[in-house]
Each structure stands twice: as C-alpha cells, then as structure tokens.
Amino acid sequence: MTIRVAMWSGPRNISTALMRSFGARADTVVSDEPFYGCYLRETRAQHPMADTIIADMDCEWHSVASALSGPPPTPRAVWYQKHMAHHMVGAVAPDDLVSVRHAFLIREPARMIASYLGKRETVRAVDLGLAAQRAFFDREADRRGVPPPVIDAADVLADPAGTLARLCDALGIGWDAAMLAWAPGPRATDGIWSPHWYGRVLETTGFEHGEGPATVLDDAAAAVALQCDDDYAYLRRFRTSRA
C-alpha cells in the first residue's frame, strides 16, 4: 500500500529542494504542484508561463484530486506530493484529499518575499500562502486530535539529517540518508514552469548550509512580511523540526 504525503508549503521556501530530497529515495515517487493548472485557470492570475501551464496540465479540480487518490505515477511505497497552499481556491480543498498524510513546510516571510521578488515584480501576502497553511493546519489538527507535522526551512538548512529524520518519523516512513544528496539538473517530474522558477535548485546537489544574513526589505515588501508574521509564528510553535 502506497503512503501518500501531501506537503503544503508556499513559494520560495525550499519546497523544490525538499521535493528533490524525497525524490532521491529509492522508495518514493514525487508530483510537482498538481493543482497549479487548476489555480491558474480558476483565478486567471498573471503568472509567468500561465497559458503554457494551463495547456499542459489537468485543470479539473475533481479530476486532479481523484488522480492523487489513485495509483501513483510509478509504483513506489511512498508518493510525495508537493503542494502550494494558496493554490486551493476552487472546488477542492486540502481536506478533500483522501488517504493522505498531510505535513507543512514554512519559512520566515521576509526570506520568502526577497526570493519571490527575484522572480516577480510584486508580491502580496496571499501569494505566500501562510494564512491558507494556518487555516488548514488548524482543521487538520482538529481532525487528527494532534498537530500534523510542521517543518521550518531554517531547521532543514541548519540540520538536514536531524530535521528530516524527525519529519520521516512523524510521517511514519523510515529515514533514508539518500535524502541528503541528489544529482543536479532537471527531472521529468518537474513542472513545466521549471525553467522560470527552478534555476538555482537545478544546480544543487544537496541542501545549502544555513539561511545566510538577515534579509532587508523595502517598505512595501516589509509591510507584506508584517501581514504574514503572525501566521508564520503560530505555525512555527508546532514545528516537528525542532530538536
């Protein structure tokens, strides 16, 4: 029986590196933002490559959800599904996915914003998805009776082995040291948007060491970060990734 892991994150928070990490496991197949096409068709958001993404993907909410509950694209013991929380604006909510173990990846908003503005000219709080993550986290915690796993990008970068071992334990899958390294370059499982968004991660062979110096934002970007800080701090209190 395949274990499905739905990792809910936001943009520019090492989500692709974490997908690479799971993809390095011999027992795991990965899927890259399967609801992105649905989100773009629903919202008509002016994202880079939007028309190409819509044309390339299944954009029917219920069809995507059904596929994610069916057989994995390649037979494996673990199916890692990388999701963006802010994509879930249509007929399907994260709660509607069945037979899935939900987890959450967070990152300090200022760092997300600085990276995001390297790819787009403007950013809004809703683009980062932290409020959506918090809302679903609370629903999932109520459903389970215990908080679902939360990991912080800073913890992953500071201690990849320890942080990911704790995550795997919380998900009920075995720790695999293969998660610490991977070959550079693109993957067939990468979304078609990879050329625009994944330039840096395509060069990596493992997690970078630490977050680096504190991020300095201009007034407009700092105001967006302030809108997200409470949701981030709330989720961070529950992080599985702390030692």
C-alpha positions as a printed NumPy array, in Angstrom:
array([[  0.   ,   0.   ,   0.   ],
       [  1.39 ,   3.398,  -1.018],
       [  1.844,   6.068,   1.667],
       [  0.792,   9.446,   0.244],
       [  2.488,  12.511,   1.732],
       [  0.919,  15.888,   0.916],
       [  3.425,  18.625,   1.784],
       [  1.736,  22.044,   1.952],
       [  4.05 ,  24.981,   1.509],
       [  4.373,  28.369,  -0.163],
       [  6.629,  29.674,  -2.917],
       [ 10.355,  30.281,  -2.441],
       [ 10.697,  28.256,   0.746],
       [ 12.979,  25.368,  -0.37 ],
       [  9.92 ,  23.351,  -1.417],
       [ 11.618,  22.189,  -4.62 ],
       [ 14.78 ,  21.206,  -2.759],
       [ 12.633,  19.209,  -0.365],
       [ 10.961,  17.531,  -3.353],
       [ 14.448,  16.682,  -4.652],
       [ 15.266,  15.211,  -1.248],
       [ 12.262,  12.899,  -1.261],
       [ 12.827,  12.101,  -4.914],
       [ 16.304,  10.81 ,  -4.02 ],
       [ 14.712,   7.97 ,  -2.06 ],
       [ 14.516,   4.706,  -3.997],
       [ 11.081,   4.003,  -2.5  ],
       [  9.489,   7.354,  -3.446],
       [  7.858,   8.956,  -6.467],
       [  7.124,  12.701,  -6.467],
       [  4.498,  15.003,  -8.006],
       [  5.088,  18.711,  -8.517],
       [  2.229,  21.13 ,  -7.688],
       [ -0.551,  19.137,  -9.343],
       [ -3.196,  21.82 ,  -8.658],
       [ -1.208,  24.672, -10.241],
       [ -3.069,  24.489, -13.546],
       [ -6.416,  24.446, -11.712],
       [ -5.392,  27.523,  -9.737],
       [ -4.287,  29.453, -12.814],
       [ -7.428,  28.62 , -14.779],
       [ -9.646,  29.467, -11.782],
       [ -8.002,  32.795, -10.914],
       [ -6.507,  33.859, -14.259],
       [ -3.514,  35.012, -12.218],
       [ -0.87 ,  36.562, -14.456],
       [  1.939,  34.183, -13.557],
       [  4.925,  33.55 , -15.823],
       [  4.087,  30.861, -18.416],
       [  0.445,  30.758, -17.245],
       [ -1.063,  29.866, -20.629],
       [  1.548,  27.171, -21.217],
       [  0.947,  25.667, -17.772],
       [ -2.836,  25.597, -18.256],
       [ -2.446,  23.918, -21.64 ],
       [ -0.035,  21.331, -20.215],
       [ -1.898,  20.272, -17.066],
       [ -5.144,  18.67 , -15.987],
       [ -7.088,  21.741, -14.809],
       [-10.207,  19.999, -13.479],
       [-10.198,  20.144,  -9.68 ],
       [-12.014,  16.869,  -9.038],
       [-10.056,  15.036, -11.721],
       [ -6.739,  16.043, -10.136],
       [ -7.957,  15.111,  -6.657],
       [ -9.139,  11.725,  -7.926],
       [ -5.782,  11.057,  -9.596],
       [ -3.93 ,  11.911,  -6.376],
       [ -6.001,   9.31 ,  -4.55 ],
       [ -5.399,   6.664,  -7.213],
       [ -2.331,   4.619,  -8.121],
       [  0.986,   6.539,  -8.026],
       [  2.504,   7.53 , -11.393],
       [  5.251,   4.965, -10.761],
       [  4.742,   2.072,  -8.321],
       [  6.508,   3.079,  -5.123],
       [  5.982,   2.697,  -1.373],
       [  5.815,   6.493,  -0.879],
       [  4.156,   9.127,  -3.067],
       [  5.375,  12.626,  -2.162],
       [  3.03 ,  15.355,  -3.387],
       [  4.374,  18.92 ,  -3.357],
       [  1.503,  21.404,  -2.965],
       [  1.157,  25.184,  -2.644],
       [ -1.486,  26.037,  -0.034],
       [ -2.581,  29.195,  -1.849],
       [ -3.46 ,  27.181,  -4.97 ],
       [ -6.526,  25.69 ,  -3.253],
       [ -9.116,  28.283,  -4.242],
       [-11.535,  26.162,  -6.245],
       [-13.88 ,  23.224,  -5.852],
       [-11.406,  21.06 ,  -3.938],
       [ -9.867,  21.83 ,  -0.537],
       [ -6.873,  20.085,   1.045],
       [ -9.354,  18.339,   3.333],
       [-10.886,  16.595,   0.326],
       [ -7.767,  14.553,  -0.423],
       [ -8.224,  11.057,   0.963],
       [ -5.705,   8.529,   2.294],
       [ -3.065,  11.276,   2.616],
       [ -0.658,  12.182,   5.419],
       [ -0.55 ,  15.976,   5.49 ],
       [  2.521,  17.985,   6.503],
       [  3.527,  21.655,   6.347],
       [  6.7  ,  23.443,   5.237],
       [  7.131,  27.042,   6.423],
       [  9.761,  29.737,   6.077],
       [ 10.341,  33.191,   7.532],
       [  8.179,  35.534,   5.395],
       [ 10.913,  38.111,   4.788],
       [ 13.124,  35.468,   3.189],
       [ 10.276,  34.134,   1.064],
       [  9.471,  37.652,  -0.128],
       [ 13.062,  38.532,  -1.   ],
       [ 13.349,  35.369,  -3.107],
       [  9.894,  35.823,  -4.666],
       [ 10.718,  39.362,  -5.785],
       [ 13.69 ,  37.947,  -7.637],
       [ 11.184,  36.209,  -9.942],
       [  8.207,  38.599,  -9.998],
       [  7.844,  42.375,  -9.718],
       [  5.25 ,  42.435,  -6.915],
       [  4.116,  40.233,  -4.061],
       [  1.008,  40.082,  -1.87 ],
       [  0.521,  38.268,   1.412],
       [ -1.932,  35.882,  -0.252],
       [  0.775,  34.863,  -2.746],
       [  2.809,  33.327,   0.09 ],
       [  0.021,  31.1  ,   1.382],
       [  0.817,  31.292,   5.099],
       [ -2.749,  32.214,   6.06 ],
       [ -4.027,  29.293,   3.979],
       [ -1.484,  26.981,   5.615],
       [ -2.559,  28.088,   9.085],
       [ -6.265,  27.625,   8.353],
       [ -5.768,  24.113,   7.015],
       [ -3.303,  23.237,   9.78 ],
       [ -5.96 ,  24.058,  12.372],
       [ -8.602,  21.983,  10.587],
       [ -6.232,  19.029,  10.255],
       [ -5.154,  19.306,  13.906],
       [ -8.808,  19.25 ,  14.958],
       [ -9.494,  16.247,  12.732],
       [ -6.482,  14.283,  13.986],
       [ -6.626,  15.386,  17.592],
       [ -2.896,  16.197,  17.426],
       [ -0.931,  18.748,  15.364],
       [  0.228,  17.48 ,  11.958],
       [  3.961,  17.682,  11.165],
       [  5.421,  21.144,  10.554],
       [  8.989,  21.803,   9.423],
       [ 10.757,  25.132,   9.073],
       [ 13.139,  25.738,   6.175],
       [ 15.663,  27.25 ,   8.597],
       [ 15.782,  23.985,  10.557],
       [ 16.168,  21.932,   7.386],
       [ 19.113,  24.052,   6.242],
       [ 20.747,  24.104,   9.685],
       [ 20.394,  20.352,  10.313],
       [ 19.107,  18.445,   7.279],
       [ 19.664,  14.952,   8.672],
       [ 18.135,  15.598,  12.088],
       [ 15.21 ,  17.625,  10.776],
       [ 14.279,  15.21 ,   8.011],
       [ 14.67 ,  12.198,  10.294],
       [ 12.14 ,  13.756,  12.677],
       [  9.822,  14.531,   9.764],
       [ 10.024,  10.959,   8.458],
       [  9.283,   9.629,  11.93 ],
       [  6.236,  11.917,  12.223],
       [  5.021,  10.718,   8.818],
       [  5.52 ,   7.059,   9.671],
       [  8.12 ,   6.389,   6.993],
       [ 11.686,   5.253,   7.515],
       [ 14.553,   7.759,   7.478],
       [ 16.802,   7.375,   4.441],
       [ 20.188,   9.11 ,   4.287],
       [ 19.789,   9.268,   0.494],
       [ 17.582,  12.315,   1.16 ],
       [ 20.681,  14.413,   1.851],
       [ 22.093,  14.401,  -1.712],
       [ 20.866,  14.286,  -5.286],
       [ 22.171,  14.724,  -8.813],
       [ 21.954,  18.219, -10.329],
       [ 19.759,  19.072, -13.29 ],
       [ 16.081,  18.848, -14.236],
       [ 13.736,  15.924, -13.645],
       [ 10.929,  14.525, -15.749],
       [  8.726,  15.047, -12.677],
       [  9.427,  18.823, -12.565],
       [  6.559,  21.1  , -13.509],
       [  6.724,  22.72 , -16.941],
       [  7.383,  26.013, -15.116],
       [ 10.779,  24.736, -14.013],
       [ 12.81 ,  26.949, -16.423],
       [ 11.424,  30.112, -14.822],
       [ 11.306,  29.154, -11.138],
       [ 13.902,  26.415, -10.585],
       [ 17.12 ,  27.879, -11.972],
       [ 19.057,  27.771,  -8.723],
       [ 17.84 ,  24.431,  -7.44 ],
       [ 18.749,  22.763, -10.734],
       [ 22.392,  23.378,  -9.832],
       [ 22.196,  21.942,  -6.323],
       [ 23.326,  18.535,  -5.136],
       [ 22.046,  18.912,  -1.576],
       [ 20.692,  21.418,   0.91 ],
       [ 22.552,  24.691,   1.297],
       [ 24.153,  25.349,   4.673],
       [ 22.108,  27.835,   6.693],
       [ 19.915,  30.776,   5.722],
       [ 22.649,  33.388,   5.425],
       [ 22.479,  37.038,   6.596],
       [ 19.207,  38.622,   7.669],
       [ 17.002,  39.856,   4.837],
       [ 16.493,  43.609,   4.303],
       [ 13.264,  44.614,   2.515],
       [ 11.989,  47.938,   1.249],
       [  8.954,  49.456,   2.976],
       [  6.355,  47.892,   0.67 ],
       [  7.82 ,  44.396,   0.942],
       [  8.299,  44.784,   4.698],
       [  4.596,  45.63 ,   5.024],
       [  3.713,  42.36 ,   3.269],
       [  6.04 ,  40.434,   5.577],
       [  4.341,  42.033,   8.584],
       [  0.962,  40.741,   7.354],
       [  2.382,  37.199,   7.311],
       [  4.445,  37.214,  10.501],
       [  1.644,  36.197,  12.874],
       [  0.668,  33.156,  10.795],
       [  4.309,  32.129,  10.489],
       [  4.946,  32.499,  14.225],
       [  1.805,  30.5  ,  15.012],
       [  2.795,  27.589,  12.772],
       [  6.397,  27.692,  13.944],
       [  5.263,  26.958,  17.519],
       [  4.203,  23.492,  16.357],
       [  7.218,  22.602,  14.283],
       [  8.257,  18.975,  14.301],
       [ 11.656,  20.09 ,  13.064],
       [ 12.91 ,  21.437,  16.377],
       [ 15.392,  19.249,  18.215]])
